[in-house]
CSV table of C-alpha atoms and ligand atoms in Angstrom, one decimal:
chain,number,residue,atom,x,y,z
L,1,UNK,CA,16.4,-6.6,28.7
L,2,UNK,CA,19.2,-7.5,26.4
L,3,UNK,CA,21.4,-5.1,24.7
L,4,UNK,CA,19.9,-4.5,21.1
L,5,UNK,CA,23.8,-4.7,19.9
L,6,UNK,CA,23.8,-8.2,20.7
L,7,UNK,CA,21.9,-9.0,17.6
L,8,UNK,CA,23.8,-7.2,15.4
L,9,UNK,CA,25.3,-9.2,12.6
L,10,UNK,CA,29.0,-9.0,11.4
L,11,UNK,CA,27.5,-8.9,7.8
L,12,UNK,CA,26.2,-5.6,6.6
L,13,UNK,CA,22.8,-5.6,4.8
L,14,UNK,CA,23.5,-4.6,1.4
L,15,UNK,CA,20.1,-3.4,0.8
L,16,UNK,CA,19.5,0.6,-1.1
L,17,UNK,CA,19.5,2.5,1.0
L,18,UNK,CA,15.8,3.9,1.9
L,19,UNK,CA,14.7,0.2,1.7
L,20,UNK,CA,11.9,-0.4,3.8
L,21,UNK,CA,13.6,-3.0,5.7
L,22,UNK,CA,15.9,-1.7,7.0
L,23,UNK,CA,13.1,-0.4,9.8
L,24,UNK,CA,11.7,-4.2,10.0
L,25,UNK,CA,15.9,-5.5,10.4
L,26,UNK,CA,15.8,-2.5,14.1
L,27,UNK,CA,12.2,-3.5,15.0
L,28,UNK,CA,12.6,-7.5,15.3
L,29,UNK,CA,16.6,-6.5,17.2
L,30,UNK,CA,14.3,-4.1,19.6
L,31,UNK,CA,11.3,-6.9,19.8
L,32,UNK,CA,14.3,-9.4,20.7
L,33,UNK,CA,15.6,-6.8,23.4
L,34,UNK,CA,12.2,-6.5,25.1
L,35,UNK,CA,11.6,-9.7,25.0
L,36,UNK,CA,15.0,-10.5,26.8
L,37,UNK,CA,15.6,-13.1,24.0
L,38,UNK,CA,19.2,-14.6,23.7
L,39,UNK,CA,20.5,-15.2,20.5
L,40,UNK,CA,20.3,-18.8,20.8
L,41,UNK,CA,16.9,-19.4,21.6
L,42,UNK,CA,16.1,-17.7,18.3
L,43,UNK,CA,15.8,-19.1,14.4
L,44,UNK,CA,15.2,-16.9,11.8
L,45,UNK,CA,14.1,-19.1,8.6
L,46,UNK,CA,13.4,-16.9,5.1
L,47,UNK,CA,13.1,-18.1,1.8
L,48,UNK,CA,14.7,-16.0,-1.4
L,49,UNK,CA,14.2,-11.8,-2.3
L,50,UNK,CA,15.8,-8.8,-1.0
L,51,UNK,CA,14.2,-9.5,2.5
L,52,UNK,CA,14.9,-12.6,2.5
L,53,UNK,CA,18.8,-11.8,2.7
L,54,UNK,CA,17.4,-10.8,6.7
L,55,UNK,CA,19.2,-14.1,8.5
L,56,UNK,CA,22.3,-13.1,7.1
L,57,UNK,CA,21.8,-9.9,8.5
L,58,UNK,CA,20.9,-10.9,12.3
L,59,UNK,CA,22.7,-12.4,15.1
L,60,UNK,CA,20.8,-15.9,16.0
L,61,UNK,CA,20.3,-18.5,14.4
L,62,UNK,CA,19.0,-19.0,10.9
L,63,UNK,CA,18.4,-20.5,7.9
L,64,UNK,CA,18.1,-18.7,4.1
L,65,UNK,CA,16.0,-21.5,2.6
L,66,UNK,CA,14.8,-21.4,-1.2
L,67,UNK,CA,11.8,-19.6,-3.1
L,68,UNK,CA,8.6,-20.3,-0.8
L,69,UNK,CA,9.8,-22.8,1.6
L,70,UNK,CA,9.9,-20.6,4.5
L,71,UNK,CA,7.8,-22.0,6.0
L,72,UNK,CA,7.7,-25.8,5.7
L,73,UNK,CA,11.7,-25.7,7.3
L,74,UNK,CA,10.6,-22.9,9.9
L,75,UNK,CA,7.4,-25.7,10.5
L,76,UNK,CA,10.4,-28.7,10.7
L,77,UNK,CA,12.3,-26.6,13.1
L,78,UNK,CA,9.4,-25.8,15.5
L,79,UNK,CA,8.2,-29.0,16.0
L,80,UNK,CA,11.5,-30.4,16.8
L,81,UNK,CA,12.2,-27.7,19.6
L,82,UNK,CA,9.3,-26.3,20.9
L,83,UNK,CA,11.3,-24.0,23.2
L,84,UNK,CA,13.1,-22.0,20.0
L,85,UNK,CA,11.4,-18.7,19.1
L,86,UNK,CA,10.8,-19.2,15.3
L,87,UNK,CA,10.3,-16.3,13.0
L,88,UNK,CA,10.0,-16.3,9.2
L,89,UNK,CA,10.6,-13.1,7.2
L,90,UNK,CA,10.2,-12.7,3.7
L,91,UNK,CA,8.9,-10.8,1.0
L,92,UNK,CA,5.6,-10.7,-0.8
L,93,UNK,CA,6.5,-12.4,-3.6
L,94,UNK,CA,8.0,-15.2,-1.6
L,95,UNK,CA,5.2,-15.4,0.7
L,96,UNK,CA,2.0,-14.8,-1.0
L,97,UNK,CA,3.5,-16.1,-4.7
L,98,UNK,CA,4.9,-19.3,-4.8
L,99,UNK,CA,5.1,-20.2,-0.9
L,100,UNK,CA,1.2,-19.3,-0.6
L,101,UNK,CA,-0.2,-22.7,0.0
L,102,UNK,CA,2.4,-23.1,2.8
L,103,UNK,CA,1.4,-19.7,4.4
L,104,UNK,CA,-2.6,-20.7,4.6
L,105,UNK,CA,-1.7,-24.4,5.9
L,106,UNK,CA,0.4,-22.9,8.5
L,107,UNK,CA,-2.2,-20.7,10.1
L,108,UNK,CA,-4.8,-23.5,9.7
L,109,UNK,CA,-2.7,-25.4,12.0
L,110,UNK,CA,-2.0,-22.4,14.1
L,111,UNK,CA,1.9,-23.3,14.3
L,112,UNK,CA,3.2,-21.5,16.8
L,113,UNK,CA,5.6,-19.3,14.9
L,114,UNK,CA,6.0,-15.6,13.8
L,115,UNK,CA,5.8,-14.3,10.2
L,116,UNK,CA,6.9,-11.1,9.2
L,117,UNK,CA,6.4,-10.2,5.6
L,118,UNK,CA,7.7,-6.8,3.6
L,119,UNK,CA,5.4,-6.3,1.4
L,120,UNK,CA,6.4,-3.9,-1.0
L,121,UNK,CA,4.3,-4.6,-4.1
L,122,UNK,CA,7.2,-5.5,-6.3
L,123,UNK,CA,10.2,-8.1,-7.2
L,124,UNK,CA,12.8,-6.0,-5.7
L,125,UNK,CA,15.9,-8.4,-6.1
L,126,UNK,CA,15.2,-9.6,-9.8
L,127,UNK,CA,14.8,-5.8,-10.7
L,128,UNK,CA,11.2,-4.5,-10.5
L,129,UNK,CA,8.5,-7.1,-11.9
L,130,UNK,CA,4.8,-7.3,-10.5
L,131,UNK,CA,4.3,-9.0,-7.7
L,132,UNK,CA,0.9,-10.7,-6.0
L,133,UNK,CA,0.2,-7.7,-4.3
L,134,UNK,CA,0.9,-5.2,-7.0
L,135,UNK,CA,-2.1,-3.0,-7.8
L,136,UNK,CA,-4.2,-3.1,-10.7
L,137,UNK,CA,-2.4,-1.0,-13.6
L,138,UNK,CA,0.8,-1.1,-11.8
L,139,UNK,CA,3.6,-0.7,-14.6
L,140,UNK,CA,6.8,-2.9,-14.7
L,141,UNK,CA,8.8,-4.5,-17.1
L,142,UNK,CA,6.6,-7.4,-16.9
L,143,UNK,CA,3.0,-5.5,-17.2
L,144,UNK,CA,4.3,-2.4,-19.7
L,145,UNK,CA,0.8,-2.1,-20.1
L,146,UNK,CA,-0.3,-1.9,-16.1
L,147,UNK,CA,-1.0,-5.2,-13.9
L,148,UNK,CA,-4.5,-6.9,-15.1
L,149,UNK,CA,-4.4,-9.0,-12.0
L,150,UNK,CA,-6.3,-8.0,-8.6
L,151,UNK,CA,-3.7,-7.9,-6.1
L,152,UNK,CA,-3.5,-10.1,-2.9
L,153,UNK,CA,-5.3,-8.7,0.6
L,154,UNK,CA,-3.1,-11.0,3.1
L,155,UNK,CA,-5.2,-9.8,5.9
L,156,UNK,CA,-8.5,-11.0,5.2
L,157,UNK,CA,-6.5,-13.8,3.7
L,158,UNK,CA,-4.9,-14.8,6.9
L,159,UNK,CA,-7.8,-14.1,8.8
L,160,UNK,CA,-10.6,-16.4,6.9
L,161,UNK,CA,-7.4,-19.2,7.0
L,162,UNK,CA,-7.2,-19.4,11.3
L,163,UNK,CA,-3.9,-17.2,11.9
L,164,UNK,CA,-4.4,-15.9,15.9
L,165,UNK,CA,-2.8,-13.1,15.5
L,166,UNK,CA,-3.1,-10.9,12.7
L,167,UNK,CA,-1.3,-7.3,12.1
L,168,UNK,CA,0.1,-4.7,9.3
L,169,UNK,CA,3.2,-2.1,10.2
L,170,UNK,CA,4.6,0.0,8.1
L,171,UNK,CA,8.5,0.8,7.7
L,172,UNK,CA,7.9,4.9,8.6
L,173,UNK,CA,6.7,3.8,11.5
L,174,UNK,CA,9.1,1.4,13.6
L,175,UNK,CA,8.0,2.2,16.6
L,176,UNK,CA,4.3,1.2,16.1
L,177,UNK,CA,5.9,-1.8,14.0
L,178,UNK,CA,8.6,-3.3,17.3
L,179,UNK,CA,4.8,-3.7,19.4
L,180,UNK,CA,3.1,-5.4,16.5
L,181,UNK,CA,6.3,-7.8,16.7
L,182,UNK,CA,6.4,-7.7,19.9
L,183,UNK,CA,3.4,-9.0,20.6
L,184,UNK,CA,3.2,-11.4,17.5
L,185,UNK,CA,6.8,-12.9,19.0
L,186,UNK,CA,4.9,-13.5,22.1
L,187,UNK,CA,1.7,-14.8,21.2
L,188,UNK,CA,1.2,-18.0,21.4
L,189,UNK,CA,0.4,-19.6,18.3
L,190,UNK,CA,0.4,-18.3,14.3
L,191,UNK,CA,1.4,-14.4,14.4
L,192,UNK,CA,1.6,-12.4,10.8
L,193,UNK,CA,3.1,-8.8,10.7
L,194,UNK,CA,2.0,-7.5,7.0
L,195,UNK,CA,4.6,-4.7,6.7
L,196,UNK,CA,4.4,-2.1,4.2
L,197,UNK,CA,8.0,-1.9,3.1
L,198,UNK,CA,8.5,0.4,0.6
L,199,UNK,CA,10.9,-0.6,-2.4
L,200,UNK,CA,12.7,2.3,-3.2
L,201,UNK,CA,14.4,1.3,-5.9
L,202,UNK,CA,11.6,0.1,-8.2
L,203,UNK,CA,7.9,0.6,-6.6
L,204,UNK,CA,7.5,4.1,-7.6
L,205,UNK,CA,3.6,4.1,-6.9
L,206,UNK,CA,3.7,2.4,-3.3
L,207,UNK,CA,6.3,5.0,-1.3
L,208,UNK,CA,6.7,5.8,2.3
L,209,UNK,CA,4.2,8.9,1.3
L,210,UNK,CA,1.9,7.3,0.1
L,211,UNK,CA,1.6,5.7,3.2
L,212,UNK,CA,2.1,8.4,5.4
L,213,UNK,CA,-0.3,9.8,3.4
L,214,UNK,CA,-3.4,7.0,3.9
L,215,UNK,CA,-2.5,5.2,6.8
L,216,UNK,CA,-4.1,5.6,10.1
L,217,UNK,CA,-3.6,3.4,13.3
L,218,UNK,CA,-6.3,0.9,14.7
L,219,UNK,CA,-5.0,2.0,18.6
L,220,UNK,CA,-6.6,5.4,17.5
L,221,UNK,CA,-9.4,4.0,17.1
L,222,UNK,CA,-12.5,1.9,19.3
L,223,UNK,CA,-11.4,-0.9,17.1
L,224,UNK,CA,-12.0,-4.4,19.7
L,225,UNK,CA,-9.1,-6.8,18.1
L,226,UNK,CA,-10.9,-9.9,20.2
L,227,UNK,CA,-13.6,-8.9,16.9
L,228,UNK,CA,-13.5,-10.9,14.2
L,229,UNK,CA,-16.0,-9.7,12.2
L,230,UNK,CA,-14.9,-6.2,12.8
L,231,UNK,CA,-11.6,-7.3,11.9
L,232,UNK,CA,-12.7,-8.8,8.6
L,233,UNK,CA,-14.3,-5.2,7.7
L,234,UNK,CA,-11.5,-3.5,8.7
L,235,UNK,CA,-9.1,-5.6,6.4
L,236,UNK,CA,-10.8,-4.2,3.4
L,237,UNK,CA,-10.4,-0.7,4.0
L,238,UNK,CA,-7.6,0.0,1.2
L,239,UNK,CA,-8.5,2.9,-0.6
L,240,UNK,CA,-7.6,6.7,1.0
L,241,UNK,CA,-7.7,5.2,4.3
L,242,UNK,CA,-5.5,2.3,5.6
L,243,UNK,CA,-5.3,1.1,8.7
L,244,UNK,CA,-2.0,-0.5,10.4
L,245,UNK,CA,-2.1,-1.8,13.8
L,246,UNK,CA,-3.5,-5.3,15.7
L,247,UNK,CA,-6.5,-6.3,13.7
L,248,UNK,CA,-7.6,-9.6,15.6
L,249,UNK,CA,-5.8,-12.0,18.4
L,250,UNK,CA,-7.4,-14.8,19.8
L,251,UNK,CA,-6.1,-17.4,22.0
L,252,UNK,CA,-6.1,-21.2,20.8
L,253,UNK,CA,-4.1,-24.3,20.8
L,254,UNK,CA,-1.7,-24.5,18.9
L,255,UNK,CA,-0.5,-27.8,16.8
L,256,UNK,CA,2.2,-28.3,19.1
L,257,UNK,CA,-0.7,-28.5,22.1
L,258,UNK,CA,-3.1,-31.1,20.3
L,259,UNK,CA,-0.7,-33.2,17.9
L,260,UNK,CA,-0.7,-36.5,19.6
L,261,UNK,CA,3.2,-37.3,19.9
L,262,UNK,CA,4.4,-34.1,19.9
L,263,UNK,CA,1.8,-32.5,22.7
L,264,UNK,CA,4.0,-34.2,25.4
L,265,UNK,CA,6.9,-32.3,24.5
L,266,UNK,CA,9.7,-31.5,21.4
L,267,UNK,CA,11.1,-34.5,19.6
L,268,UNK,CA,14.8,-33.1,20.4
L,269,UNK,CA,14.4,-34.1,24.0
L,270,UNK,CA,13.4,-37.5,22.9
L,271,UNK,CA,15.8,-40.6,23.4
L,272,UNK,CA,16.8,-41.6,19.7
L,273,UNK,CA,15.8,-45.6,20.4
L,274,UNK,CA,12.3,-44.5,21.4
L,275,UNK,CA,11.4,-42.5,18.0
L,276,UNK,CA,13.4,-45.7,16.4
L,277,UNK,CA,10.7,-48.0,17.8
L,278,UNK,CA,7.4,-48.6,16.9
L,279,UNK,CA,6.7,-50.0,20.4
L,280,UNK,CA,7.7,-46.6,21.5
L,281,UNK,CA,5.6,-45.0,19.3
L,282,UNK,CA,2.2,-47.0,20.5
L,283,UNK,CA,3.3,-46.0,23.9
L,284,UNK,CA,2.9,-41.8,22.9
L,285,UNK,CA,-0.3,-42.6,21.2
C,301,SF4,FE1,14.9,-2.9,-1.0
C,301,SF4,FE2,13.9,-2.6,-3.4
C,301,SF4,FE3,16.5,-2.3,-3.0
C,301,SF4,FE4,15.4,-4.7,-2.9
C,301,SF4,S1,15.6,-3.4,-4.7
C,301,SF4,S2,16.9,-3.8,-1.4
C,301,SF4,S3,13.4,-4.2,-1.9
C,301,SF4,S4,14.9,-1.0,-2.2
């Protein structure tokens, strides 16, 4: 097991204080050290929000892309090197706003990757607007008079588009959250880890007691995570009770396993004058 230290960064997150993810920033540096991961087998893609400073903040390598296009470059870099452990994090906004047609079209593929979003029901960085997963009647600058829009459920979401693995954390509890990570690093195939992630600064209604306060964990439970179906019902359990934990894994091929050029291994260990030639192409299909 590596030393957690190891993937401390030299830059300090500069995050509130309180901020949710600062939990998620120790959980994926403990998932890292169970996992026995070194630094360099490891990319860490985002895309732009508060959480989506996270590269900057972690010792591997990574990549702070641009609003919603987490994804497609974390996509670019797995299929290049099948061998790196890639993991997106990101915010709600980033990941179920703009970059949402990247999200479903990942787990349709069932890309081998990890995402972790911290979802905190707000724009944190640009100072407090609704987000897609900002309740109904949610007040901001933006919605003085309460959000009119029905917010986003990413697990049903992610479980109707193919992801294998689908999970929720929450922030007050990092231990429960480092398995769910864990276990989403080292699953084979599309992983997302939902984290409530409270926003301090601005989300006044979604706090770490209000989810103290409703949340309950699947493990607790009988709850079978090889169910879909019970999965599905489970997902839409959002009112006094929520439940965080494992809602459904499944093993499946993944792109990497059935694409026809790339199934015989990464393009990096290709010879350049092969993927120059179209001779050399006909010979992979
Ligand atoms: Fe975290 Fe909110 Fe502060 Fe952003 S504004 S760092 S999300 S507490």
């Amino acid at each position: 097991m590596a030393e957690i230290a190891v993937y401390k960064s030299e830059v300090k997150p500069d995050w509130c204080p309180g901020c949710g993810d600062f939990g998620v920033l120790t959980a994926v540096a403990k998932s890292a050290s169970e996992l026995n991961l070194d630094p360099k087998d490891i990319l860490v893609v985002s895309g732009i929000g508060c959480s989506s400073n996270f590269p900057g903040f972690f010792n591997s390598y990574g990549f702070h892309g641009i609003h919603g296009r987490s994804i497609p470059i974390a996509t670019g870099a797995k299929l290049s090197n099948h061998d790196l452990n890639v993991v997106v994090t990101g915010g709600d906004g980033d990941g179920y706003g703009i970059g949402i047609g990247h999200f479903i079209h990942a787990m349709r593929r069932n890309l081998n990757i990890t995402y972790i979003v911290m979802n905190n029901g707000t724009y944190g960085l640009t100072t407090g607007q609704t987000s897609p997963t900002s309740e109904r009647g949610y007040k901001t600058k933006s919605t003085p008079q309460g959000s009119i829009e029905n917010p986003i459920n990413p697990i049903p979401l992610s479980l109707i588009s193919g992801a294998t693995y689908v999970a929720r954390g929450f922030s007050g509890d990092p231990s429960g959250m480092s398995n769910l990570i864990t276990k989403g690093i080292d699953h084979k195939g599309f992983s997302l880890i939902d984290v409530f992630s409270p926003c301090v600064t601005y989300n006044k209604v979604n706090t770490y007691d209000f989810y103290r306060e409703r949340t309950y964990k699947l493990l607790d439970t009988d709850h079978d995570p090889s169910n879909f179906n019970n999965a599905v019902e489970k997902s839409f359990e959002l009112d006094e009770k929520i439940p965080i934990g494992l809602f459904y894994q499944k093993n499946s091929p993944t792109y990497e396993d059935e694409e026809p050029v790339l199934k015989s291994g990464s393009l990096l260990n290709r010879k350049k004058s092969n993927l120059d030639s179209s001779i050399a192409l006909e010979e992979f299909y």
